Amino acid sequence: PAIMAAAIMTTVMLCLGALQIVNAAPPNIIFILSDDLGYGDYSISDDVNRTYSIPTPNIQKLADNGLKFHRAYSGPVCAPSRCTLMMGLHLGHCTIRGNDGSYSPLRSSDVSVAKALQPKYTTGLVGKWGLGDFGTTGYPNQQGFDYFIGQDSQVGCHNWYPLTIQKNQNDKLELNKEADITDASKCLGTNPTCSWVNDLVKVEALQFIKNHSTGPKPFFLYVSTTTPHTGNLEAKTGENIANWPTPLPYRNATHFPTLMNEQQYFAAAVVAQDIMVGAILEELDTLGISSNTVVFFSGDNGPDSHNFEVFDDPGPFRGKKRSLHEGGIRQTIAVQWIGTIKPATVSNHIFTFWDFMPTALDIAQIPKSQWPATDGVSALPTFQGTDNQTEHEYVYWEFCYYGNATGLLPQLYPPGWGQAIRYDDKDGTEWKAIRVSRQGMMLWNLTADISESNDIASQFPDVIATVEKFMNEAHEESQTWPSTNSPSEKCCASCFTHGGCGGVCSHPPK
């Protein structure tokens, strides 16, 4: 009887322990998003020429403490990427499919990850938004964020030293005085009197973490920077525009004496991004909440316009920002969850931006019956090291672009409305396909041809048939971002004014 009683007690204690784990308060969630950070610009990516290597020890620490997805994907450009990240939908379903949330803001019916988390989490956004301006249904406070400070519009985010920013219901909070930002020495010298917007982002992120580290609810914080971009961005007053680099401390922390200013400025902006990541990780340690906080880090799309030969920004991939080639959409995403994710894990699971929504809701212990519609799959099983991870049948993009998104390797598909598919065959072959205006499919085997150099569409008609099926089922027509069926039809990629960019994209439908 004594042995039986002890066994019963042990069973009861184990059941109670399991119940406590299930019912434990869910962890905080932080997503740090960098702007135009190339695949090769930070130290955690593989297959990169490191002749000139920008030091990113804090991003490296984040990956070393947790996991990196080396087959991760964003969107091809800023606003569409952010739409997929916030909405859990790929670009065949997202509200914003071109680079302008001012033109077609998120709708009141859209359910962002912040809105889905809000019943259980305190939600905050610091930095760049781009999915709806003040006064629209897409503004952060209308999309589930309890707190917002930063820049709401895609165009406004091109200004590194703005006169005003937005804070909740104040759409014109003064950040700088015009007299200061008309004089470079007052922003870029040894004793600056103006503010760099990304320093504000860092300060506000740390303050939000402090304010909510012991709150009644866990927090979700979206830290969306405008670093590194091209390494210098506007300081604009009226018609006066100057492209200014980061403040002096970041430039002093970067030592490439043989490089041109353009490359020095870019490296300084990457270093500034890394310092911000380090400050957040240090704050979590100081507050004793590192093991109860999941931290994600990623770039938002491929690198933009500078000399890619120095830092090998696109890595081994073709294309750059705005490209549907791997160089425009491929990321290495790092995730830290101390005590849950095994350190230094490298995952082969395909993780996309639209997987963040279901992953966050899974982490938050929100029942799947309460999830909004999503194209993503939760990566929580990968974090927990279990063998029941669901894989994507395929991943999908669409995007209109009439420029040439050539990186170190040239763009191979024509301009226009493009669609792309990535899927893994049962034998492990990594297929990638692109077509434009529903014409002329191109196909690559990424397993053997990571640079998408050899189009083998004619050799695999069965794969082409599968890809066409995927593309057709993934696309839902958008009135604001219409598709095309021939090269003669015009699509729209960027509007950048409330009036639109002309043609089919001149104004939203009524």
Short mmCIF file of C-alpha atoms in Angstrom, two decimals:
data_model
loop_
_atom_site.label_atom_id
_atom_site.label_comp_id
_atom_site.label_asym_id
_atom_site.label_seq_id
_atom_site.Cartn_x
_atom_site.Cartn_y
_atom_site.Cartn_z
CA PRO A 1 0.00 0.00 0.00
CA ALA A 2 2.79 2.43 0.82
CA ILE A 3 4.44 1.78 -2.54
CA MET A 4 1.12 2.17 -4.32
CA ALA A 5 0.39 5.42 -2.47
CA ALA A 6 3.81 6.77 -3.43
CA ALA A 7 3.23 5.83 -7.07
CA ILE A 8 -0.16 7.53 -7.05
CA MET A 9 1.37 10.64 -5.49
CA THR A 10 4.14 10.69 -8.09
CA THR A 11 1.58 10.39 -10.89
CA VAL A 12 -0.46 13.21 -9.43
CA MET A 13 2.60 15.45 -9.11
CA LEU A 14 3.64 14.75 -12.70
CA CYS A 15 0.15 15.57 -13.95
CA LEU A 16 0.09 18.78 -11.93
CA GLY A 17 3.51 19.68 -13.32
CA ALA A 18 2.33 19.12 -16.87
CA LEU A 19 -0.79 21.17 -16.14
CA GLN A 20 1.35 23.99 -14.80
CA ILE A 21 3.46 23.97 -17.98
CA VAL A 22 0.37 24.10 -20.18
CA ASN A 23 -1.23 26.82 -18.08
CA ALA A 24 1.94 28.85 -17.47
CA ALA A 25 1.71 32.44 -18.61
CA PRO A 26 2.84 32.67 -22.22
CA PRO A 27 6.13 34.46 -22.91
CA ASN A 28 6.70 37.97 -24.22
CA ILE A 29 7.29 38.23 -27.97
CA ILE A 30 9.61 40.70 -29.75
CA PHE A 31 10.10 40.93 -33.50
CA ILE A 32 13.01 43.14 -34.63
CA LEU A 33 12.79 44.01 -38.32
CA SER A 34 15.69 45.58 -40.21
CA ASP A 35 15.22 47.64 -43.39
CA ASP A 36 17.00 46.54 -46.60
CA LEU A 37 19.53 44.39 -44.77
CA GLY A 38 21.13 42.08 -47.32
CA TYR A 39 21.53 38.35 -46.79
CA GLY A 40 25.30 38.80 -46.62
CA ASP A 41 25.33 41.92 -44.45
CA TYR A 42 25.18 40.16 -41.09
CA SER A 43 27.37 37.39 -39.78
CA ILE A 44 24.82 34.59 -39.35
CA SER A 45 24.21 33.89 -43.07
CA ASP A 46 26.03 31.08 -44.88
CA ASP A 47 27.89 31.00 -48.21
CA VAL A 48 28.94 34.65 -48.11
CA ASN A 49 32.27 36.19 -49.18
CA ARG A 50 33.62 37.66 -45.91
CA THR A 51 36.61 39.57 -47.33
CA TYR A 52 34.95 42.64 -45.84
CA SER A 53 32.75 41.59 -42.95
CA ILE A 54 30.61 44.04 -40.99
CA PRO A 55 30.75 43.04 -37.31
CA THR A 56 27.33 42.04 -35.97
CA PRO A 57 28.18 40.32 -32.67
CA ASN A 58 24.77 40.90 -31.09
CA ILE A 59 22.80 39.41 -33.97
CA GLN A 60 25.29 36.54 -33.87
CA LYS A 61 24.69 36.15 -30.13
CA LEU A 62 20.94 35.99 -30.71
CA ALA A 63 21.38 33.18 -33.24
CA ASP A 64 23.95 31.35 -31.08
CA ASN A 65 21.61 31.48 -28.09
CA GLY A 66 18.78 30.03 -30.14
CA LEU A 67 18.02 29.08 -33.70
CA LYS A 68 18.46 30.30 -37.23
CA PHE A 69 16.26 29.47 -40.19
CA HIS A 70 18.69 29.43 -43.10
CA ARG A 71 15.84 28.87 -45.59
CA ALA A 72 13.69 31.82 -44.54
CA TYR A 73 11.69 34.18 -46.75
CA SER A 74 10.30 37.72 -46.65
CA GLY A 75 8.53 39.69 -49.36
CA PRO A 76 10.41 41.48 -52.17
CA VAL A 77 9.97 45.07 -50.91
CA CYS A 78 9.07 47.03 -47.78
CA ALA A 79 5.27 47.45 -47.54
CA PRO A 80 4.28 44.06 -49.01
CA SER A 81 6.79 42.34 -46.71
CA ARG A 82 5.32 44.09 -43.69
CA CYS A 83 1.83 43.15 -44.80
CA THR A 84 2.74 39.45 -44.93
CA LEU A 85 4.48 39.69 -41.55
CA MET A 86 1.61 41.44 -39.78
CA MET A 87 -1.28 39.63 -41.50
CA GLY A 88 -0.05 36.02 -41.74
CA LEU A 89 -0.98 36.02 -45.43
CA HIS A 90 1.15 35.60 -48.56
CA LEU A 91 1.06 38.16 -51.36
CA GLY A 92 -1.75 36.44 -53.18
CA HIS A 93 -4.05 37.32 -50.28
CA CYS A 94 -2.54 40.37 -48.53
CA THR A 95 -4.29 43.73 -48.72
CA ILE A 96 -1.06 45.57 -49.61
CA ARG A 97 0.77 44.00 -52.57
CA GLY A 98 2.67 47.05 -53.85
CA ASN A 99 5.00 49.39 -52.05
CA ASP A 100 2.49 51.88 -50.67
CA GLY A 101 0.25 51.47 -47.65
CA SER A 102 -0.82 55.12 -47.95
CA TYR A 103 -2.60 54.25 -51.20
CA SER A 104 -4.29 51.06 -49.96
CA PRO A 105 -4.15 50.89 -46.14
CA LEU A 106 -5.07 47.81 -44.16
CA ARG A 107 -8.84 47.54 -43.83
CA SER A 108 -10.90 47.47 -40.66
CA SER A 109 -11.76 43.85 -41.48
CA ASP A 110 -8.08 42.86 -41.59
CA VAL A 111 -6.81 41.05 -38.50
CA SER A 112 -3.16 41.76 -37.76
CA VAL A 113 -1.04 39.68 -35.41
CA ALA A 114 -1.24 42.54 -32.91
CA LYS A 115 -5.05 42.57 -33.10
CA ALA A 116 -5.14 38.78 -32.63
CA LEU A 117 -2.77 38.96 -29.63
CA GLN A 118 -4.36 42.03 -28.03
CA PRO A 119 -6.85 40.20 -25.77
CA LYS A 120 -3.96 38.44 -24.00
CA TYR A 121 -1.01 40.79 -24.67
CA THR A 122 -0.03 44.42 -24.30
CA THR A 123 1.01 45.36 -27.83
CA GLY A 124 3.49 47.97 -29.00
CA LEU A 125 5.11 49.19 -32.20
CA VAL A 126 8.14 51.46 -32.35
CA GLY A 127 9.51 52.64 -35.68
CA LYS A 128 8.46 52.13 -39.28
CA TRP A 129 4.89 51.08 -40.16
CA GLY A 130 3.94 51.73 -43.82
CA LEU A 131 0.58 49.90 -43.77
CA GLY A 132 -1.75 52.85 -43.25
CA ASP A 133 -1.40 56.54 -42.38
CA PHE A 134 -2.89 58.49 -39.49
CA GLY A 135 -6.66 58.77 -39.86
CA THR A 136 -7.05 55.55 -41.88
CA THR A 137 -8.16 52.05 -40.94
CA GLY A 138 -4.57 50.91 -41.42
CA TYR A 139 -3.04 53.12 -38.70
CA PRO A 140 -1.33 51.04 -35.96
CA ASN A 141 -3.78 51.95 -33.19
CA GLN A 142 -6.59 50.73 -35.47
CA GLN A 143 -4.72 47.48 -36.14
CA GLY A 144 -4.30 46.20 -32.60
CA PHE A 145 -1.35 48.18 -31.25
CA ASP A 146 -1.96 49.67 -27.80
CA TYR A 147 1.09 51.90 -28.23
CA PHE A 148 2.73 53.32 -31.33
CA ILE A 149 5.51 55.80 -31.85
CA GLY A 150 7.38 56.19 -35.12
CA GLN A 151 6.65 56.95 -38.77
CA ASP A 152 3.36 55.81 -40.23
CA SER A 153 3.82 56.31 -43.98
CA GLN A 154 6.09 54.51 -46.41
CA VAL A 155 7.34 57.83 -47.79
CA GLY A 156 7.80 59.42 -44.37
CA CYS A 157 10.07 56.55 -43.41
CA HIS A 158 12.57 57.70 -46.06
CA ASN A 159 13.46 60.56 -43.71
CA TRP A 160 16.07 59.73 -41.06
CA TYR A 161 15.91 63.16 -39.41
CA PRO A 162 12.22 64.12 -39.60
CA LEU A 163 10.69 67.26 -38.16
CA THR A 164 7.73 65.30 -36.80
CA ILE A 165 6.74 61.71 -36.11
CA GLN A 166 3.54 60.03 -34.97
CA LYS A 167 2.69 58.91 -31.43
CA ASN A 168 -0.67 57.23 -30.95
CA GLN A 169 -3.26 59.92 -31.77
CA ASN A 170 -0.70 62.72 -32.18
CA ASP A 171 0.21 62.79 -35.87
CA LYS A 172 2.68 65.67 -35.58
CA LEU A 173 4.90 65.08 -32.57
CA GLU A 174 7.99 67.28 -32.95
CA LEU A 175 11.26 65.40 -33.12
CA ASN A 176 13.57 68.01 -34.69
CA LYS A 177 13.61 71.73 -35.27
CA GLU A 178 13.97 72.99 -38.82
CA ALA A 179 16.90 75.22 -37.86
CA ASP A 180 18.82 72.13 -36.75
CA ILE A 181 18.24 69.83 -39.70
CA THR A 182 19.18 72.45 -42.27
CA ASP A 183 22.74 72.35 -40.90
CA ALA A 184 24.57 69.03 -41.25
CA SER A 185 26.95 69.83 -38.40
CA LYS A 186 24.03 70.01 -35.98
CA CYS A 187 23.03 66.43 -36.78
CA LEU A 188 26.28 64.75 -37.77
CA GLY A 189 28.89 66.48 -35.59
CA THR A 190 30.35 65.75 -32.18
CA ASN A 191 27.62 67.56 -30.22
CA PRO A 192 24.41 66.99 -32.21
CA THR A 193 21.30 68.98 -31.41
CA CYS A 194 18.97 66.97 -33.63
CA SER A 195 17.65 63.42 -33.27
CA TRP A 196 18.19 60.41 -35.52
CA VAL A 197 14.90 58.57 -35.68
CA ASN A 198 16.48 55.14 -35.08
CA ASP A 199 17.99 56.33 -31.80
CA LEU A 200 14.43 57.18 -30.79
CA VAL A 201 13.34 53.68 -31.82
CA LYS A 202 16.00 52.15 -29.56
CA VAL A 203 15.11 54.32 -26.56
CA GLU A 204 11.38 53.71 -26.99
CA ALA A 205 11.86 49.94 -27.39
CA LEU A 206 13.83 49.73 -24.14
CA GLN A 207 11.28 51.87 -22.31
CA PHE A 208 8.37 49.74 -23.54
CA ILE A 209 10.14 46.59 -22.32
CA LYS A 210 10.78 48.18 -18.90
CA ASN A 211 7.22 49.45 -18.59
CA HIS A 212 5.66 46.07 -19.34
CA SER A 213 8.20 43.59 -17.96
CA THR A 214 6.08 43.01 -14.83
CA GLY A 215 2.67 43.93 -16.17
CA PRO A 216 -0.54 41.95 -15.73
CA LYS A 217 -0.16 40.66 -19.29
CA PRO A 218 2.85 39.62 -21.37
CA PHE A 219 3.85 42.00 -24.14
CA PHE A 220 4.28 41.86 -27.89
CA LEU A 221 6.73 44.45 -29.22
CA TYR A 222 7.35 45.06 -32.92
CA VAL A 223 10.64 46.96 -33.35
CA SER A 224 10.73 48.15 -36.95
CA THR A 225 13.84 50.14 -37.85
CA THR A 226 14.90 52.04 -40.97
CA THR A 227 18.46 50.75 -40.74
CA PRO A 228 20.53 50.09 -42.69
CA HIS A 229 18.65 51.02 -45.89
CA THR A 230 21.37 52.42 -48.20
CA GLY A 231 23.45 53.81 -45.32
CA ASN A 232 22.16 57.36 -45.73
CA LEU A 233 18.64 58.74 -45.93
CA GLU A 234 16.88 62.06 -46.24
CA ALA A 235 16.99 64.99 -43.89
CA LYS A 236 14.23 66.99 -45.52
CA THR A 237 12.67 70.39 -44.87
CA GLY A 238 10.35 71.72 -47.53
CA GLU A 239 12.15 71.43 -50.85
CA ASN A 240 15.58 71.06 -49.24
CA ILE A 241 16.72 67.45 -49.31
CA ALA A 242 20.05 66.09 -48.15
CA ASN A 243 21.07 62.45 -47.78
CA TRP A 244 22.76 62.12 -44.42
CA PRO A 245 24.42 59.12 -42.79
CA THR A 246 24.09 57.83 -39.24
CA PRO A 247 25.24 59.98 -36.30
CA LEU A 248 28.97 60.17 -35.56
CA PRO A 249 29.23 57.47 -32.83
CA TYR A 250 28.12 54.77 -35.27
CA ARG A 251 30.49 55.98 -37.98
CA ASN A 252 33.33 56.02 -35.45
CA ALA A 253 32.50 52.42 -34.52
CA THR A 254 33.07 51.30 -38.11
CA HIS A 255 36.62 50.82 -39.34
CA PHE A 256 37.09 50.21 -43.06
CA PRO A 257 39.72 52.84 -43.89
CA THR A 258 40.21 51.70 -47.49
CA LEU A 259 36.53 51.93 -48.47
CA MET A 260 34.61 54.79 -50.02
CA ASN A 261 32.22 56.87 -47.91
CA GLU A 262 29.21 55.10 -49.38
CA GLN A 263 30.40 51.76 -48.02
CA GLN A 264 31.54 53.27 -44.71
CA TYR A 265 28.10 54.81 -44.20
CA PHE A 266 26.34 51.57 -45.02
CA ALA A 267 28.53 49.57 -42.61
CA ALA A 268 27.86 52.16 -39.89
CA ALA A 269 24.11 51.71 -40.36
CA VAL A 270 24.44 47.91 -40.04
CA VAL A 271 26.52 48.40 -36.88
CA ALA A 272 23.81 50.72 -35.54
CA GLN A 273 21.23 47.98 -36.16
CA ASP A 274 23.39 45.46 -34.33
CA ILE A 275 23.88 47.83 -31.37
CA MET A 276 20.10 48.14 -31.10
CA VAL A 277 19.71 44.34 -31.01
CA GLY A 278 22.38 44.19 -28.30
CA ALA A 279 20.66 46.87 -26.21
CA ILE A 280 17.38 44.91 -26.32
CA LEU A 281 19.03 41.61 -25.37
CA GLU A 282 20.93 43.32 -22.54
CA GLU A 283 17.73 44.92 -21.23
CA LEU A 284 16.00 41.53 -21.15
CA ASP A 285 18.94 40.11 -19.18
CA THR A 286 18.95 43.06 -16.76
CA LEU A 287 15.22 42.66 -16.09
CA GLY A 288 15.57 38.89 -15.71
CA ILE A 289 13.05 38.10 -18.45
CA SER A 290 15.30 36.65 -21.19
CA SER A 291 14.01 33.11 -20.69
CA ASN A 292 10.43 34.38 -20.79
CA THR A 293 10.81 36.37 -24.01
CA VAL A 294 10.96 35.07 -27.59
CA VAL A 295 13.03 37.37 -29.80
CA PHE A 296 12.94 37.24 -33.61
CA PHE A 297 15.29 39.10 -35.94
CA SER A 298 15.13 39.48 -39.73
CA GLY A 299 15.63 41.79 -42.67
CA ASP A 300 12.53 42.84 -44.61
CA ASN A 301 13.73 42.14 -48.19
CA GLY A 302 16.92 42.02 -50.21
CA PRO A 303 19.58 44.75 -50.24
CA ASP A 304 19.00 47.98 -52.14
CA SER A 305 21.33 50.29 -54.09
CA HIS A 306 25.05 50.39 -53.40
CA ASN A 307 28.13 48.48 -54.53
CA PHE A 308 27.31 44.89 -53.58
CA GLU A 309 30.78 43.61 -54.44
CA VAL A 310 32.28 44.92 -51.19
CA PHE A 311 30.09 43.18 -48.58
CA ASP A 312 28.59 40.51 -50.87
CA ASP A 313 25.16 41.78 -49.77
CA PRO A 314 22.98 39.34 -51.79
CA GLY A 315 25.23 36.40 -50.92
CA PRO A 316 25.10 33.61 -53.53
CA PHE A 317 21.67 34.70 -54.80
CA ARG A 318 20.45 36.46 -57.94
CA GLY A 319 18.66 39.82 -57.78
CA LYS A 320 18.13 42.35 -55.00
CA LYS A 321 15.30 44.30 -53.36
CA ARG A 322 12.13 44.22 -55.54
CA SER A 323 13.19 40.96 -57.15
CA LEU A 324 11.36 37.64 -57.03
CA HIS A 325 14.73 35.93 -57.44
CA GLU A 326 16.18 34.61 -54.17
CA GLY A 327 18.28 37.75 -53.70
CA GLY A 328 15.12 39.81 -53.21
CA ILE A 329 13.30 37.52 -50.78
CA ARG A 330 15.78 35.20 -49.05
CA GLN A 331 16.56 35.79 -45.36
CA THR A 332 18.36 34.20 -42.45
CA ILE A 333 15.95 34.63 -39.52
CA ALA A 334 17.24 34.23 -35.97
CA VAL A 335 15.07 33.35 -32.96
CA GLN A 336 16.07 33.26 -29.29
CA TRP A 337 13.96 31.57 -26.62
CA ILE A 338 16.31 30.65 -23.81
CA GLY A 339 15.38 27.42 -22.08
CA THR A 340 13.13 26.27 -24.93
CA ILE A 341 15.16 26.50 -28.14
CA LYS A 342 18.37 24.48 -28.06
CA PRO A 343 21.33 26.87 -28.55
CA ALA A 344 23.07 27.03 -31.94
CA THR A 345 20.24 25.22 -33.73
CA VAL A 346 20.20 25.47 -37.52
CA SER A 347 16.80 24.63 -38.97
CA ASN A 348 16.12 23.47 -42.52
CA HIS A 349 12.41 24.24 -42.10
CA ILE A 350 11.15 26.88 -44.57
CA PHE A 351 10.02 29.81 -42.40
CA THR A 352 8.23 32.68 -44.10
CA PHE A 353 7.05 36.07 -42.88
CA TRP A 354 3.46 34.81 -43.00
CA ASP A 355 4.43 32.06 -40.56
CA PHE A 356 5.03 34.62 -37.82
CA MET A 357 1.30 35.11 -37.15
CA PRO A 358 0.47 31.43 -36.45
CA THR A 359 3.76 30.96 -34.62
CA ALA A 360 3.08 33.92 -32.33
CA LEU A 361 -0.50 32.80 -31.66
CA ASP A 362 0.73 29.28 -30.90
CA ILE A 363 3.34 30.67 -28.50
CA ALA A 364 0.60 32.78 -26.91
CA GLN A 365 -1.49 29.63 -26.32
CA ILE A 366 -4.42 31.04 -28.26
CA PRO A 367 -6.65 28.17 -29.47
CA LYS A 368 -6.52 27.59 -33.22
CA SER A 369 -10.29 27.98 -33.35
CA GLN A 370 -9.70 31.66 -32.55
CA TRP A 371 -7.00 32.27 -35.17
CA PRO A 372 -7.77 34.47 -38.17
CA ALA A 373 -7.30 33.00 -41.64
CA THR A 374 -3.62 32.45 -42.37
CA ASP A 375 -1.40 31.07 -45.13
CA GLY A 376 1.32 30.34 -42.59
CA VAL A 377 2.26 27.39 -40.41
CA SER A 378 3.38 27.57 -36.82
CA ALA A 379 7.07 26.93 -36.16
CA LEU A 380 6.50 26.19 -32.46
CA PRO A 381 7.26 22.46 -32.92
CA THR A 382 10.66 23.42 -34.35
CA PHE A 383 11.33 25.67 -31.35
CA GLN A 384 10.40 22.84 -28.98
CA GLY A 385 12.53 20.32 -30.86
CA THR A 386 9.66 17.95 -31.61
CA ASP A 387 9.22 15.94 -34.82
CA ASN A 388 5.69 17.05 -35.71
CA GLN A 389 6.54 20.24 -37.63
CA THR A 390 4.09 20.96 -40.45
CA GLU A 391 5.80 21.92 -43.71
CA HIS A 392 4.52 24.22 -46.45
CA GLU A 393 3.07 22.58 -49.52
CA TYR A 394 4.46 25.63 -51.33
CA VAL A 395 5.24 29.30 -50.71
CA TYR A 396 4.02 32.03 -53.04
CA TRP A 397 4.75 35.62 -54.02
CA GLU A 398 3.38 38.10 -56.55
CA PHE A 399 4.68 41.56 -57.31
CA CYS A 400 4.57 44.15 -60.08
CA TYR A 401 7.80 45.89 -61.05
CA TYR A 402 8.89 47.63 -64.24
CA GLY A 403 12.44 48.39 -63.15
CA ASN A 404 15.43 46.08 -63.22
CA ALA A 405 16.24 44.44 -59.90
CA THR A 406 19.73 43.31 -60.89
CA GLY A 407 22.13 42.64 -58.05
CA LEU A 408 25.50 40.95 -58.41
CA LEU A 409 23.70 38.67 -60.86
CA PRO A 410 21.23 40.08 -63.41
CA GLN A 411 17.47 39.66 -63.34
CA LEU A 412 16.45 36.95 -65.80
CA TYR A 413 12.70 37.45 -66.06
CA PRO A 414 10.99 40.37 -67.88
CA PRO A 415 9.33 43.36 -66.15
CA GLY A 416 5.65 43.35 -65.24
CA TRP A 417 3.34 41.44 -62.89
CA GLY A 418 5.34 38.49 -61.61
CA GLN A 419 4.47 35.35 -59.67
CA ALA A 420 6.91 33.04 -57.89
CA ILE A 421 6.65 29.62 -56.23
CA ARG A 422 9.02 27.71 -53.96
CA TYR A 423 8.34 24.12 -53.03
CA ASP A 424 10.25 21.01 -52.04
CA ASP A 425 9.58 17.83 -53.98
CA LYS A 426 9.20 14.49 -52.19
CA ASP A 427 12.74 13.58 -53.21
CA GLY A 428 14.10 16.76 -51.61
CA THR A 429 14.50 18.80 -54.79
CA GLU A 430 14.08 22.52 -54.06
CA TRP A 431 12.06 23.93 -56.95
CA LYS A 432 11.75 27.64 -57.74
CA ALA A 433 9.57 29.04 -60.54
CA ILE A 434 8.77 32.55 -61.83
CA ARG A 435 6.44 33.76 -64.56
CA VAL A 436 5.34 37.26 -65.63
CA SER A 437 1.83 38.20 -66.80
CA ARG A 438 0.92 34.50 -66.78
CA GLN A 439 3.35 33.95 -69.68
CA GLY A 440 6.55 31.91 -70.09
CA MET A 441 7.30 29.94 -66.90
CA MET A 442 10.94 29.77 -65.80
CA LEU A 443 12.13 26.93 -63.51
CA TRP A 444 15.23 26.29 -61.42
CA ASN A 445 16.45 23.47 -59.20
CA LEU A 446 17.83 25.43 -56.23
CA THR A 447 19.41 22.30 -54.76
CA ALA A 448 21.85 22.21 -57.67
CA ASP A 449 21.56 25.84 -58.83
CA ILE A 450 21.18 28.26 -55.92
CA SER A 451 21.92 31.24 -58.18
CA GLU A 452 18.96 30.47 -60.50
CA SER A 453 21.26 30.41 -63.53
CA ASN A 454 19.93 27.48 -65.57
CA ASP A 455 16.28 27.57 -66.62
CA ILE A 456 15.17 23.93 -66.94
CA ALA A 457 11.43 24.47 -67.48
CA SER A 458 11.40 22.57 -70.78
CA GLN A 459 12.81 19.46 -69.09
CA PHE A 460 10.14 19.11 -66.39
CA PRO A 461 6.61 19.53 -67.76
CA ASP A 462 5.13 17.74 -64.74
CA VAL A 463 6.77 20.23 -62.37
CA ILE A 464 5.54 23.13 -64.51
CA ALA A 465 2.00 21.76 -64.32
CA THR A 466 2.25 21.56 -60.54
CA VAL A 467 3.63 25.08 -60.27
CA GLU A 468 0.90 26.50 -62.51
CA LYS A 469 -1.72 24.85 -60.30
CA PHE A 470 -0.13 26.39 -57.20
CA MET A 471 0.07 29.87 -58.76
CA ASN A 472 -3.53 29.79 -59.93
CA GLU A 473 -4.91 28.69 -56.57
CA ALA A 474 -2.72 31.08 -54.53
CA HIS A 475 -3.78 34.28 -56.31
CA GLU A 476 -6.94 36.15 -55.35
CA GLU A 477 -7.59 39.21 -57.48
CA SER A 478 -7.11 42.62 -55.85
CA GLN A 479 -8.89 45.73 -57.09
CA THR A 480 -6.15 47.96 -55.74
CA TRP A 481 -3.25 45.84 -57.05
CA PRO A 482 -4.71 44.16 -60.17
CA SER A 483 -2.95 41.34 -61.97
CA THR A 484 -2.23 41.16 -65.69
CA ASN A 485 -2.61 38.49 -68.36
CA SER A 486 -0.28 39.91 -71.02
CA PRO A 487 2.77 42.18 -71.22
CA SER A 488 0.62 44.92 -72.76
CA GLU A 489 -1.47 45.27 -69.59
CA LYS A 490 0.00 47.57 -66.95
CA CYS A 491 0.18 46.73 -63.26
CA CYS A 492 1.23 49.00 -60.39
CA ALA A 493 4.10 48.52 -57.94
CA SER A 494 4.44 51.82 -56.06
CA CYS A 495 2.20 54.85 -55.67
CA PHE A 496 3.88 57.01 -53.02
CA THR A 497 1.22 59.74 -53.07
CA HIS A 498 -2.35 59.79 -51.85
CA GLY A 499 -3.40 60.34 -55.47
CA GLY A 500 -1.62 57.24 -56.66
CA CYS A 501 0.91 56.64 -59.41
CA GLY A 502 -1.39 56.91 -62.43
CA GLY A 503 -3.03 54.39 -64.72
CA VAL A 504 -4.60 51.38 -63.07
CA CYS A 505 -3.24 52.47 -59.70
CA SER A 506 -4.42 56.09 -59.81
CA HIS A 507 -6.79 55.77 -56.86
CA PRO A 508 -8.34 53.09 -54.68
CA PRO A 509 -11.74 51.79 -55.78
CA LYS A 510 -14.73 53.33 -54.02
#
